[in-house]
Structures are given as C-alpha cells and as structure tokens.
Short mmCIF file of C-alpha atoms and ligand atoms in Angstrom, two decimals:
data_model
loop_
_atom_site.label_atom_id
_atom_site.label_comp_id
_atom_site.label_asym_id
_atom_site.label_seq_id
_atom_site.Cartn_x
_atom_site.Cartn_y
_atom_site.Cartn_z
CA MET A 188 12.83 5.66 -33.57
CA HIS A 189 13.38 8.61 -31.26
CA ASN A 190 10.84 10.99 -32.78
CA ILE A 191 8.12 12.16 -30.46
CA ASP A 192 5.00 11.12 -32.27
CA ILE A 193 1.42 10.55 -31.40
CA ASP A 194 2.00 6.80 -30.99
CA LEU A 195 4.62 7.46 -28.37
CA VAL A 196 2.28 9.70 -26.41
CA GLU A 197 -0.39 7.02 -26.48
CA MET A 198 2.14 4.37 -25.51
CA THR A 199 3.26 6.52 -22.56
CA LEU A 200 -0.33 6.83 -21.37
CA ASP A 201 -0.89 3.08 -21.74
CA VAL A 202 2.26 2.27 -19.83
CA THR A 203 1.46 4.78 -17.09
CA LYS A 204 -2.03 3.37 -16.74
CA TYR A 205 -0.63 -0.15 -16.48
CA VAL A 206 1.87 0.93 -13.85
CA ILE A 207 -0.74 2.73 -11.77
CA ASN A 208 -3.03 -0.29 -11.98
CA ARG A 209 -0.30 -2.65 -10.97
CA ILE A 210 1.00 -0.71 -8.00
CA THR A 211 -2.41 0.06 -6.56
CA LYS A 212 -3.45 -3.59 -6.65
CA THR A 213 -2.80 -5.13 -3.25
CA ASN A 214 -3.44 -8.63 -4.53
CA PRO A 215 -1.74 -9.04 -7.90
CA GLU A 216 -2.47 -12.23 -9.80
CA LEU A 217 -0.05 -15.00 -8.81
CA GLY A 218 1.24 -16.16 -12.20
CA MET A 219 2.49 -19.58 -13.22
CA PRO A 220 5.58 -20.29 -15.30
CA LYS A 221 4.79 -21.89 -18.66
CA LYS A 222 7.11 -23.95 -20.82
CA GLU A 223 9.17 -21.98 -23.30
CA GLU A 224 7.54 -23.72 -26.28
CA GLU A 225 4.12 -22.80 -24.98
CA LEU A 226 5.06 -19.14 -24.52
CA LYS A 227 6.49 -19.14 -28.03
CA ARG A 228 3.26 -20.60 -29.40
CA LEU A 229 1.25 -17.93 -27.59
CA VAL A 230 3.30 -14.89 -28.64
CA GLY A 231 4.58 -15.90 -32.10
CA GLU A 232 7.40 -13.93 -33.71
CA THR A 233 8.16 -10.79 -31.71
CA ILE A 234 11.44 -9.67 -33.23
CA THR A 235 10.98 -8.94 -36.90
CA SER A 236 12.65 -6.62 -39.39
CA GLU A 237 9.59 -4.33 -39.49
CA GLY A 238 8.74 -4.49 -35.79
CA ILE A 239 5.36 -5.67 -34.51
CA GLY A 240 4.44 -2.27 -33.04
CA GLY A 241 4.29 -1.11 -29.44
CA GLU A 242 0.62 -1.80 -29.02
CA LYS A 243 0.95 -5.41 -30.06
CA ALA A 244 4.13 -5.99 -28.04
CA PHE A 245 2.57 -4.46 -24.93
CA GLU A 246 -0.54 -6.57 -25.41
CA LEU A 247 1.60 -9.71 -25.50
CA TRP A 248 3.24 -8.56 -22.30
CA LYS A 249 -0.06 -7.95 -20.51
CA ASP A 250 -1.99 -10.92 -21.85
CA VAL A 251 0.66 -13.61 -21.88
CA LEU A 252 4.11 -12.88 -20.54
CA VAL A 253 3.46 -11.15 -17.24
CA LYS A 254 0.97 -13.91 -16.41
CA SER A 255 3.85 -16.31 -16.58
CA THR A 256 5.68 -14.52 -13.75
CA VAL A 257 5.23 -14.66 -10.00
CA PRO A 258 4.90 -11.25 -8.32
CA VAL A 259 7.32 -11.13 -5.39
CA ASP A 260 5.10 -8.62 -3.61
CA HIS A 261 2.04 -10.85 -3.40
CA PRO A 262 1.02 -10.96 0.29
CA ARG A 263 0.88 -14.77 0.15
CA ASN A 264 4.26 -15.06 -1.53
CA LEU A 265 6.34 -16.23 1.43
CA ALA A 266 8.90 -18.19 -0.59
CA PHE A 267 12.67 -17.70 -0.68
CA VAL A 268 13.07 -14.03 0.31
CA PRO A 269 10.11 -12.21 -1.21
CA ALA A 270 9.99 -8.44 -1.61
CA SER A 271 7.58 -5.60 -1.24
CA PRO A 272 8.79 -2.42 -2.92
CA THR A 273 6.97 0.73 -1.85
CA ARG A 274 4.81 2.38 -4.47
CA SER A 275 6.86 5.53 -4.25
CA ALA A 276 10.07 3.59 -4.83
CA ILE A 277 8.56 1.91 -7.88
CA MET A 278 7.39 5.23 -9.28
CA PHE A 279 10.84 6.66 -8.73
CA ASP A 280 12.38 3.68 -10.45
CA LEU A 281 10.53 4.92 -13.54
CA VAL A 282 11.95 8.40 -12.93
CA THR A 283 15.44 6.91 -12.57
CA ALA A 284 15.11 5.15 -15.93
CA ALA A 285 13.60 8.20 -17.63
CA SER A 286 16.43 10.44 -16.40
CA SER A 287 19.13 8.42 -18.21
CA ILE A 288 21.88 8.96 -15.66
CA HIS A 289 25.24 7.22 -15.83
CA GLY A 290 25.83 6.37 -12.17
CA ALA A 291 29.52 5.48 -12.23
CA PHE A 292 31.11 8.93 -11.79
CA TRP A 293 30.26 12.14 -9.98
CA MET A 294 31.13 14.09 -13.13
CA GLU A 295 28.04 12.74 -14.89
CA GLY A 296 25.81 11.60 -12.06
CA ALA A 297 26.42 14.13 -9.24
CA GLY A 298 22.78 14.90 -8.36
CA GLY A 299 21.74 11.24 -8.53
CA ILE A 300 24.78 10.03 -6.62
CA PHE A 301 24.22 12.74 -3.99
CA ALA A 302 20.70 11.38 -3.41
CA GLU A 303 21.95 7.78 -3.29
CA ASN A 304 24.52 8.84 -0.72
CA GLU A 305 21.85 10.42 1.48
CA ALA A 306 20.15 7.03 1.64
CA MET A 307 23.52 5.32 2.13
CA ARG A 308 24.31 7.56 5.10
CA TRP A 309 21.16 6.27 6.80
CA LEU A 310 22.13 2.66 6.04
CA VAL A 311 25.60 3.23 7.47
CA SER A 312 24.09 4.83 10.58
CA LEU A 313 22.04 1.65 11.16
CA THR A 314 25.24 -0.39 11.32
CA GLY A 315 26.86 1.87 13.92
CA MET A 316 30.14 1.79 12.00
CA PRO A 317 32.35 4.79 12.81
CA GLU A 318 33.61 7.42 10.34
CA PRO A 319 34.81 7.20 7.61
CA ALA A 320 32.69 4.10 6.93
CA PHE A 321 30.66 4.40 3.77
CA GLY A 322 29.27 2.31 0.97
CA VAL A 323 27.82 2.01 -2.47
CA PHE A 324 24.74 0.46 -4.05
CA THR A 325 25.31 -2.68 -6.10
CA SER A 326 23.16 -4.91 -8.27
CA GLY A 327 22.51 -7.17 -5.29
CA GLY A 328 23.97 -9.13 -2.42
CA THR A 329 26.05 -11.34 -4.66
CA ALA A 330 27.83 -8.36 -6.24
CA ALA A 331 28.19 -6.73 -2.81
CA ASN A 332 29.74 -9.89 -1.33
CA LEU A 333 32.07 -10.21 -4.31
CA SER A 334 33.14 -6.57 -4.05
CA ALA A 335 33.89 -7.01 -0.34
CA MET A 336 35.77 -10.28 -0.86
CA VAL A 337 37.93 -8.77 -3.61
CA THR A 338 38.76 -5.85 -1.31
CA ALA A 339 39.63 -8.27 1.51
CA ARG A 340 41.83 -10.37 -0.75
CA GLU A 341 43.68 -7.36 -2.16
CA CYS A 342 44.37 -6.01 1.35
CA TRP A 343 45.74 -9.37 2.41
CA ARG A 344 47.95 -9.59 -0.68
CA ASP A 345 49.23 -6.09 0.01
CA LEU A 346 50.28 -7.10 3.52
CA HIS A 347 53.03 -9.56 2.54
CA GLU A 348 54.74 -10.10 -0.77
CA GLU A 349 54.43 -13.88 -0.30
CA ASN A 350 50.62 -13.65 -0.16
CA LYS A 351 50.59 -12.60 -3.80
CA SER A 352 51.33 -16.13 -4.92
CA LYS A 353 49.05 -17.88 -2.41
CA ARG A 354 45.52 -19.08 -2.82
CA GLY A 355 43.49 -17.43 -0.07
CA LEU A 356 41.20 -19.17 2.40
CA ILE A 357 37.85 -17.93 3.75
CA ILE A 358 35.95 -19.27 6.76
CA ALA A 359 32.15 -19.12 6.84
CA SER A 360 29.43 -21.41 8.17
CA VAL A 361 27.13 -23.86 6.43
CA GLY A 362 24.37 -21.30 6.96
CA ALA A 363 26.21 -18.75 4.77
CA HIS A 364 24.44 -17.87 1.54
CA SER A 365 25.28 -19.76 -1.66
CA SER A 366 26.68 -16.55 -3.14
CA ILE A 367 29.58 -16.63 -0.65
CA LYS A 368 30.61 -20.03 -1.96
CA ALA A 369 29.98 -18.99 -5.58
CA MET A 370 31.96 -15.74 -5.25
CA ALA A 371 34.84 -17.58 -3.55
CA LYS A 372 35.07 -19.52 -6.81
CA VAL A 373 35.09 -16.30 -8.80
CA ILE A 374 38.10 -15.03 -6.88
CA ASP A 375 39.62 -18.53 -6.78
CA ALA A 376 39.67 -18.63 -2.99
CA GLU A 377 39.11 -21.76 -0.96
CA ILE A 378 36.25 -21.77 1.50
CA LEU A 379 36.04 -23.69 4.76
CA LEU A 380 32.52 -24.12 6.13
CA VAL A 381 31.97 -24.60 9.85
CA PRO A 382 29.51 -27.50 9.71
CA SER A 383 26.66 -26.13 11.86
CA GLU A 384 23.65 -24.39 10.40
CA GLU A 385 22.91 -22.90 13.82
CA ARG A 386 24.47 -19.65 15.03
CA LEU A 387 28.22 -19.51 14.42
CA THR A 388 29.93 -18.52 17.67
CA GLY A 389 33.28 -16.95 18.43
CA GLU A 390 34.39 -20.17 20.15
CA GLN A 391 33.55 -22.28 17.10
CA LEU A 392 35.44 -19.87 14.90
CA GLN A 393 38.43 -19.93 17.28
CA GLU A 394 38.46 -23.74 17.30
CA THR A 395 38.24 -23.84 13.52
CA ILE A 396 41.17 -21.46 13.17
CA GLN A 397 43.18 -23.43 15.73
CA SER A 398 42.58 -26.63 13.75
CA LEU A 399 44.22 -25.14 10.65
CA SER A 400 47.71 -26.19 9.65
CA GLU A 401 50.30 -23.41 9.82
CA THR A 402 50.28 -23.14 6.03
CA ASP A 403 46.49 -22.86 5.93
CA ARG A 404 46.46 -20.32 8.75
CA LYS A 405 48.72 -18.16 6.62
CA ARG A 406 46.26 -18.45 3.72
CA LEU A 407 43.29 -17.38 5.83
CA PHE A 408 42.32 -13.83 4.89
CA ALA A 409 38.60 -13.46 5.62
CA VAL A 410 35.83 -14.59 7.93
CA VAL A 411 32.27 -14.23 6.66
CA ALA A 412 29.53 -14.13 9.27
CA THR A 413 25.85 -13.95 8.42
CA GLY A 414 23.50 -11.31 9.80
CA GLY A 415 20.32 -13.28 9.23
CA THR A 416 20.75 -16.56 7.34
CA THR A 417 18.58 -16.81 4.27
CA ASN A 418 17.21 -20.18 5.27
CA ALA A 419 16.37 -19.56 8.92
CA GLY A 420 17.06 -15.92 9.85
CA ILE A 421 19.89 -16.86 12.20
CA ILE A 422 22.31 -14.11 13.21
CA ASP A 423 25.82 -15.30 13.98
CA ASP A 424 27.58 -14.24 17.19
CA LEU A 425 28.96 -11.11 15.58
CA LYS A 426 30.58 -9.79 18.75
CA GLY A 427 32.34 -13.07 19.53
CA ILE A 428 33.47 -13.38 15.92
CA ALA A 429 34.75 -9.78 15.90
CA ASP A 430 36.78 -10.56 19.06
CA VAL A 431 38.41 -13.57 17.40
CA CYS A 432 39.15 -11.61 14.21
CA ASP A 433 40.74 -8.81 16.27
CA LYS A 434 42.81 -11.25 18.27
CA GLU A 435 43.98 -13.12 15.17
CA GLY A 436 45.38 -9.96 13.67
CA GLU A 437 45.33 -7.59 10.74
CA ASP A 438 45.41 -10.31 8.09
CA ILE A 439 41.81 -11.30 8.81
CA TRP A 440 39.01 -9.34 7.17
CA PHE A 441 35.65 -9.57 8.94
CA HIS A 442 32.71 -9.44 6.52
CA VAL A 443 29.08 -9.60 7.61
CA ASP A 444 26.60 -10.74 5.00
CA ALA A 445 23.32 -9.16 6.08
CA ALA A 446 21.78 -9.13 2.60
CA TYR A 447 18.45 -10.40 3.92
CA GLY A 448 18.65 -9.54 7.63
CA GLY A 449 20.18 -6.07 7.29
CA GLY A 450 16.80 -4.37 7.13
CA ALA A 451 16.18 -5.55 10.70
CA LEU A 452 18.99 -3.26 11.90
CA ALA A 453 16.28 -0.60 11.77
CA ALA A 454 13.99 -2.57 14.10
CA ASP A 455 14.54 -1.63 17.76
CA SER A 456 13.12 -4.94 18.99
CA VAL A 457 15.94 -7.02 17.44
CA ARG A 458 18.76 -4.54 16.93
CA HIS A 459 20.73 -5.95 19.88
CA LEU A 460 21.04 -9.31 18.09
CA PHE A 461 23.39 -7.60 15.64
CA ASP A 462 25.75 -6.22 18.31
CA GLY A 463 29.28 -6.44 16.98
CA ILE A 464 28.31 -5.65 13.39
CA GLU A 465 29.81 -2.18 13.88
CA ARG A 466 33.22 -3.87 14.13
CA ALA A 467 33.02 -5.46 10.67
CA ASP A 468 35.38 -4.47 7.87
CA SER A 469 32.52 -4.71 5.39
CA ILE A 470 28.79 -5.39 5.40
CA THR A 471 26.32 -6.44 2.71
CA ILE A 472 22.71 -5.26 2.92
CA ASP A 473 20.11 -5.75 0.17
CA PRO A 474 17.58 -2.91 0.06
CA HIS A 475 15.69 -5.01 -2.51
CA LYS A 476 14.99 -7.55 0.21
CA TRP A 477 13.87 -6.00 3.50
CA LEU A 478 14.13 -2.30 2.72
CA PHE A 479 11.32 -2.20 0.20
CA SER A 480 13.30 -1.22 -2.91
CA PRO A 481 12.48 -2.54 -6.35
CA TYR A 482 14.97 -4.88 -8.03
CA ASP A 483 17.78 -4.56 -8.26
CA CYS A 484 19.42 -2.87 -5.32
CA GLY A 485 22.07 -4.27 -3.01
CA ALA A 486 24.64 -2.38 -0.96
CA VAL A 487 28.16 -2.90 0.34
CA ILE A 488 29.51 -0.81 3.21
CA TYR A 489 33.19 -0.57 4.11
CA ARG A 490 34.84 0.42 7.38
CA GLU A 491 37.62 2.04 5.32
CA PRO A 492 36.29 2.92 1.87
CA ASP A 493 39.80 3.79 0.66
CA LEU A 494 40.73 0.11 0.84
CA ALA A 495 37.87 -0.69 -1.55
CA LYS A 496 39.04 2.09 -3.82
CA ASN A 497 42.53 0.58 -3.96
CA ALA A 498 40.99 -2.72 -4.96
CA HIS A 499 38.35 -1.55 -7.43
CA ALA A 500 39.15 1.79 -9.07
CA GLN A 501 39.57 1.14 -12.80
CA GLU A 502 42.39 2.66 -14.80
CA GLY A 503 42.10 3.60 -18.45
CA SER A 504 43.04 6.51 -20.63
CA TYR A 505 39.36 7.12 -21.42
CA LEU A 506 38.69 7.35 -17.65
CA ASP A 507 41.40 9.87 -16.79
CA ILE A 508 39.10 12.85 -17.09
CA PHE A 509 37.10 11.58 -14.11
CA LYS A 510 40.17 12.00 -11.94
CA ASP A 511 40.44 15.67 -12.95
CA PRO A 512 39.93 18.00 -9.96
CA GLY A 513 37.05 19.71 -11.76
CA ALA A 514 35.14 16.43 -11.77
CA GLN A 515 35.90 15.51 -8.18
CA GLY A 516 33.33 13.85 -6.04
CA PHE A 517 32.26 10.37 -4.97
CA ASN A 518 32.65 7.89 -7.80
CA PRO A 519 30.57 4.74 -7.14
CA ALA A 520 32.58 2.86 -9.78
CA ASP A 521 35.61 2.98 -7.45
CA TYR A 522 34.05 0.88 -4.70
CA GLN A 523 32.54 -2.20 -6.37
CA ILE A 524 32.98 -4.42 -9.40
CA GLN A 525 30.79 -2.56 -11.89
CA LEU A 526 31.65 0.45 -14.06
CA THR A 527 28.54 1.65 -15.92
CA ARG A 528 25.73 1.48 -13.43
CA ARG A 529 22.16 2.53 -12.91
CA VAL A 530 21.72 5.00 -10.04
CA ARG A 531 19.88 2.18 -8.34
CA GLY A 532 19.82 3.70 -4.88
CA LEU A 533 17.56 6.51 -6.12
CA PRO A 534 14.22 4.72 -5.62
CA LEU A 535 15.23 3.94 -2.02
CA TRP A 536 16.25 7.56 -1.47
CA PHE A 537 12.95 8.94 -2.76
CA SER A 538 10.86 6.51 -0.75
CA LEU A 539 12.88 7.17 2.43
CA ALA A 540 12.65 10.91 1.91
CA MET A 541 8.92 10.73 1.29
CA HIS A 542 7.89 8.39 4.10
CA GLY A 543 10.59 8.99 6.71
CA THR A 544 12.61 6.30 8.45
CA ASP A 545 9.95 5.64 11.14
CA ARG A 546 7.64 4.11 8.54
CA TYR A 547 10.45 1.79 7.54
CA LYS A 548 10.95 0.72 11.15
CA GLN A 549 7.23 0.00 11.48
CA ALA A 550 7.07 -2.03 8.27
CA ILE A 551 10.08 -4.13 9.32
CA GLU A 552 8.69 -4.67 12.83
CA ARG A 553 5.50 -5.93 11.18
CA GLY A 554 7.48 -8.62 9.33
CA LEU A 555 9.01 -9.71 12.64
CA GLU A 556 5.58 -9.73 14.27
CA LEU A 557 4.09 -11.82 11.44
CA ALA A 558 6.77 -14.46 12.07
CA GLN A 559 5.79 -14.55 15.78
CA ILE A 560 2.09 -14.80 14.86
CA ALA A 561 2.84 -17.68 12.49
CA GLY A 562 4.86 -19.37 15.25
CA GLU A 563 1.88 -19.21 17.64
CA LEU A 564 -0.55 -20.51 15.01
CA ILE A 565 1.79 -23.43 14.31
CA LYS A 566 2.19 -24.25 18.03
CA ASN A 567 -1.57 -24.35 18.41
CA ASN A 568 -2.09 -26.72 15.49
CA SER A 569 -1.66 -30.39 16.39
CA ASP A 570 -0.72 -31.36 12.80
CA LEU A 571 2.16 -28.92 12.78
CA GLU A 572 5.39 -28.45 14.68
CA LEU A 573 8.01 -25.70 14.77
CA VAL A 574 11.45 -26.91 13.70
CA ARG A 575 12.94 -24.02 15.69
CA ASP A 576 11.59 -20.78 17.12
CA PRO A 577 11.00 -18.09 14.48
CA SER A 578 14.14 -16.04 13.91
CA LEU A 579 13.89 -12.58 12.33
CA SER A 580 11.06 -13.10 9.84
CA CYS A 581 11.79 -16.76 9.02
CA VAL A 582 9.69 -19.64 10.29
CA LEU A 583 10.67 -23.27 9.76
CA PHE A 584 8.03 -25.87 10.57
CA ARG A 585 6.99 -29.39 9.73
CA ARG A 586 3.69 -30.96 8.83
CA LYS A 587 3.73 -34.16 10.87
CA GLY A 588 3.87 -37.25 8.68
CA TRP A 589 4.73 -35.48 5.43
CA THR A 590 7.35 -36.74 3.00
CA PRO A 591 9.41 -34.42 0.75
CA ASP A 592 6.95 -35.26 -2.06
CA ASP A 593 4.01 -34.08 0.06
CA TYR A 594 5.69 -30.69 0.57
CA ARG A 595 6.43 -30.40 -3.12
CA ASP A 596 2.89 -31.32 -4.20
CA TRP A 597 1.47 -28.84 -1.70
CA THR A 598 3.70 -26.06 -3.06
CA TYR A 599 2.70 -26.72 -6.67
CA LYS A 600 -0.99 -27.05 -5.84
CA ASN A 601 -1.06 -23.68 -4.07
CA GLN A 602 0.77 -22.04 -6.92
CA ARG A 603 -1.40 -23.66 -9.62
CA GLU A 604 -4.49 -22.39 -7.87
CA GLY A 605 -3.08 -18.87 -7.76
CA PHE A 606 -3.43 -19.00 -3.99
CA ALA A 607 0.05 -18.75 -2.52
CA LEU A 608 3.72 -19.36 -3.15
CA VAL A 609 5.31 -21.13 -0.20
CA THR A 610 8.28 -23.36 -0.87
CA PRO A 611 9.81 -26.05 1.32
CA THR A 612 13.45 -26.02 2.33
CA LYS A 613 15.91 -28.38 3.95
CA TRP A 614 17.11 -28.15 7.50
CA LYS A 615 20.29 -29.85 8.63
CA GLN A 616 19.93 -32.06 11.71
CA GLY A 617 23.24 -33.66 12.57
CA ASP A 618 24.27 -35.33 9.36
CA THR A 619 20.86 -35.50 7.72
CA PHE A 620 18.78 -32.96 5.86
CA GLU A 621 15.07 -32.87 6.61
CA THR A 622 12.59 -31.31 4.18
CA VAL A 623 10.46 -28.77 6.06
CA ALA A 624 8.10 -25.89 5.31
CA ARG A 625 9.33 -22.32 5.50
CA PHE A 626 7.82 -18.85 5.65
CA CYS A 627 9.76 -15.66 5.09
CA PHE A 628 7.83 -12.46 5.82
CA ILE A 629 8.71 -9.16 4.18
CA ASN A 630 5.42 -7.71 2.97
CA PRO A 631 3.70 -5.74 5.78
CA ASP A 632 0.37 -6.28 3.99
CA THR A 633 0.42 -10.01 4.67
CA THR A 634 -2.37 -10.71 7.20
CA GLU A 635 -2.94 -13.25 9.95
CA GLU A 636 -5.80 -14.57 7.78
CA ASP A 637 -3.33 -15.18 4.94
CA ILE A 638 -1.15 -17.23 7.30
CA SER A 639 -4.10 -19.19 8.69
CA ALA A 640 -5.35 -19.95 5.19
CA ILE A 641 -1.94 -21.22 4.10
CA LEU A 642 -1.64 -23.42 7.22
CA ALA A 643 -5.15 -24.74 6.58
CA SER A 644 -4.04 -25.79 3.08
CA MET A 645 -1.80 -28.36 4.80
CA ASN A 646 -4.69 -30.31 6.29
C1 PLP B 197 19.83 -13.03 -0.95
C2 PLP B 197 21.11 -13.15 -0.28
C3 PLP B 197 22.30 -12.96 -0.98
C4 PLP B 197 22.34 -12.76 -2.46
O1 PLP B 197 21.80 -11.53 -2.80
P1 PLP B 197 21.29 -11.23 -4.29
O2 PLP B 197 20.72 -9.87 -4.16
O3 PLP B 197 20.28 -12.28 -4.60
O4 PLP B 197 22.48 -11.29 -5.18
C5 PLP B 197 23.48 -13.02 -0.27
N1 PLP B 197 23.50 -13.26 1.05
C6 PLP B 197 22.37 -13.44 1.76
C7 PLP B 197 22.46 -13.69 3.23
C8 PLP B 197 21.13 -13.40 1.11
O5 PLP B 197 20.02 -13.59 1.84
#
C-alpha cells in the first residue's frame, strides 16, 4: 500500500491537476445535495476487499460526489457564514497533510507549531490583549468556545471549595451562537439568555445579574458576549460588559465569542466597535470564517494561558516524556480539548507570510463594503426593505409581501439552478420571529452585479 509505484505518481499528477483546476476557478459549480439512495445508485460499491482502484474512486469523486456538495467559496454563496480560503492557504493545507506532523507537542511538531504561533501572535495583536495573552488553533469555534468555558469553570471551582459541588451558570444573550448553548450542555452548566437579539449592553447585563437569587449569583461563573452575532453581525457592548464583569469580581470569566466577527478586528473602519475586547479573559476567532483559512481552523485566545493549561493539560504515563526539559516548548495540547491534532494554523501562517497582513485588511474591508452596497441596493428597491442597517458583513432584509414559504422556494430555486445559495433566517421582533432574507459577505470576489442579480431573483 505504501510502495511508490507508477500508479501513485500518476495519481499524484491527477490530484494536483484537479487541485490546480479547482483553486484557479473563480466560479466553481454550485452543487446540489442528492438523496443518499441516489448517490449510492450512482457510485455502487466503493469499499470492497480488492479495492476499486484510485482512478475509479477519483472518477466517482469528480463525476458524482463533489457535484453533490456546495462550494463555500462560490461568490454567490452568501448563506450562513460562507468562506473564501486563499489559494496559498489551500496549497499549504496540502503541504500540511503531506508533512504528517503531530501538532500536539513541541517535541514532535516544533517547526510547525512555531509557524502556527507566528500567525497566532498576529491574531493576539489584533485583540489588543496584553502579555502574556496567547492562544491555540482549534478545530473551530465550537471547540474554542468549549475550551474557554472549561477553563472558566475550572477557575471558578478552584476559587472556593463549595463551587466544586455546584452546577455553574453562564449568562449570554439570545444572539449568542448555538454552540454556546450546546457547549454549556457538554459541561453541564446552566445558561441564562438575555432575551434581546440586539446588542447586549452593560446595563442589561447588570440588571440580569441583579435579578438573580443569591444562590444563583453564587453559581454564575461566566459571561459570554458576542463579537459579531452569526445571524446579524451585532457586536455586544464589550466595554460596558467588561466593566460589569470587573465590578462583579474575580468569580466572573468574561468570554467574547468572535468566531465570525473576529476577522473584522483587522479592519480599521470597524475596529472601534470591538473596544473592550482587550479586557476579555478569553476570545474565540475562527480563521476558517473571515480570515480566509480552509476548514477547519478556529482559535481560542486566553488572557492568562496558564489558567487554560491548568484546566486542559492531560496527564498520562505515556505523555510524561513531553514534560522532559529536553522536549520543552509550547504544547498546543495543553490549551484546548484535543490531544492529537493537525497543525491546522499552518495554512493561515503561510498565506499571511506570503501576502502580508495588509492584503487581509483589504479583503475584510471589501466584505464590509459589500454589505453597505447591498444595503443601498435594497433601500433603492421598492419591493425590498432593510430589517436593520447592515452590521459587519451581514444584511437582513425582507421582500415585501413574502411568506416563509416564498423565501424557502426562492432559496431552493436559486440553488437548483446553480445560481446562488442564499438562505433565509429568522429575526426576533418582540415575542415573534419573522422570516427574512439574509446575506453574509466573506468572499472579496463577490461583485455588485452578483448582489443585483440575486436581488432581481426576488421579483
Ligand atoms: C460559527 C460560529 C461558531 C461555531 O464555530 P464552528 O467553527 O462552526 O464550530 C461559534 N460562534 C459564532 C459567533 C459563530 O459565528
């Protein structure tokens, strides 16, 4: 299986050709999901005792399977949070895989981890957090949020013996990402959601804390603010929230989830909206969202990395050698939930090193600008109406007179035609949820014409 033979050389050329084709295409085909039975009918048996051969398997991939996927980097894919990895980052993702590096410990991964840390230092500098703040790349925002929440919970339990037997409580807002609620379940913490989907303010947080019973106040160990809500790009009042967390005392951990919005820290035009983020205890940023990394690459940054190490470093006789002075260096496994890990910050490092940080700023500013352009086009169209002003690169708008079914049919029609992927969302107004249309811009290659054409499809 591992012998270098002529087939392998040919396979390598085929794969390289495919990759070059794919990453130089600015308009990849927008695939459609097919039913599992239909895919099975089209590909037949793929796992057999003899193997079907690389050529055949690759053919099935190219002719059938990839066509049943939606490229996140399509310029008219404005659904959820799309992505737009740089070509250099994608190429270096191949290099990362080919280099077979175990990214958990410095002893094995030093050169790779060094490069990751170069990129991390830039990320940390965007937050303005003081020394010794530092972080680590994770599989995504969910794993980053979980790693931060575990660290917060462990710190709180270490504060008072009685906390060890208590179920912790977290405050966030309705606009917080689903992963916050899901990860609270994982750590068996209770979560209290401030009911507004608009910007969470320090005053609202203060009122919410004041409304807690004394017992509940003693269970409160973390406040999660959002630095760019996934649905609407709203940045909570980070400064006001930091003030309240400071005032409340050392038992409150202040986490900022900027998985989507964190890229905008690099954009001078909106950086001030994040003021206060430098006072967080931990921050989540997803380079695979707005920092043009391929999947999967999230990041968690800690004000005091040693606290994360106390919470996460794994013990085991087979791991002792890594603690030997001869193997000393930064061990990514100590700061998040995963042991064996891909050196997944490497593609970001290479792309940053190659292009320089200014190009990143420009590409992010373009996403912000596209949201403003879309906002103007919507204002000038009498069939359409903004639900709220564009925030970061998110635009929520309604097509006057449409029902939820109309939005759904429109989404499926555009996707079926291979034209665009734009999905509706819900926006909370008082006690009711309204179905509305939503754009999220990431890809700097999206054009004004793309936006106009999508809006015209709502006629
Ligand atoms: C996307 C997102 C997450 C989850 O990140 P994954 O990388 O999908 O795990 C968490 N928080 C926010 C604000 C997000 O936008």
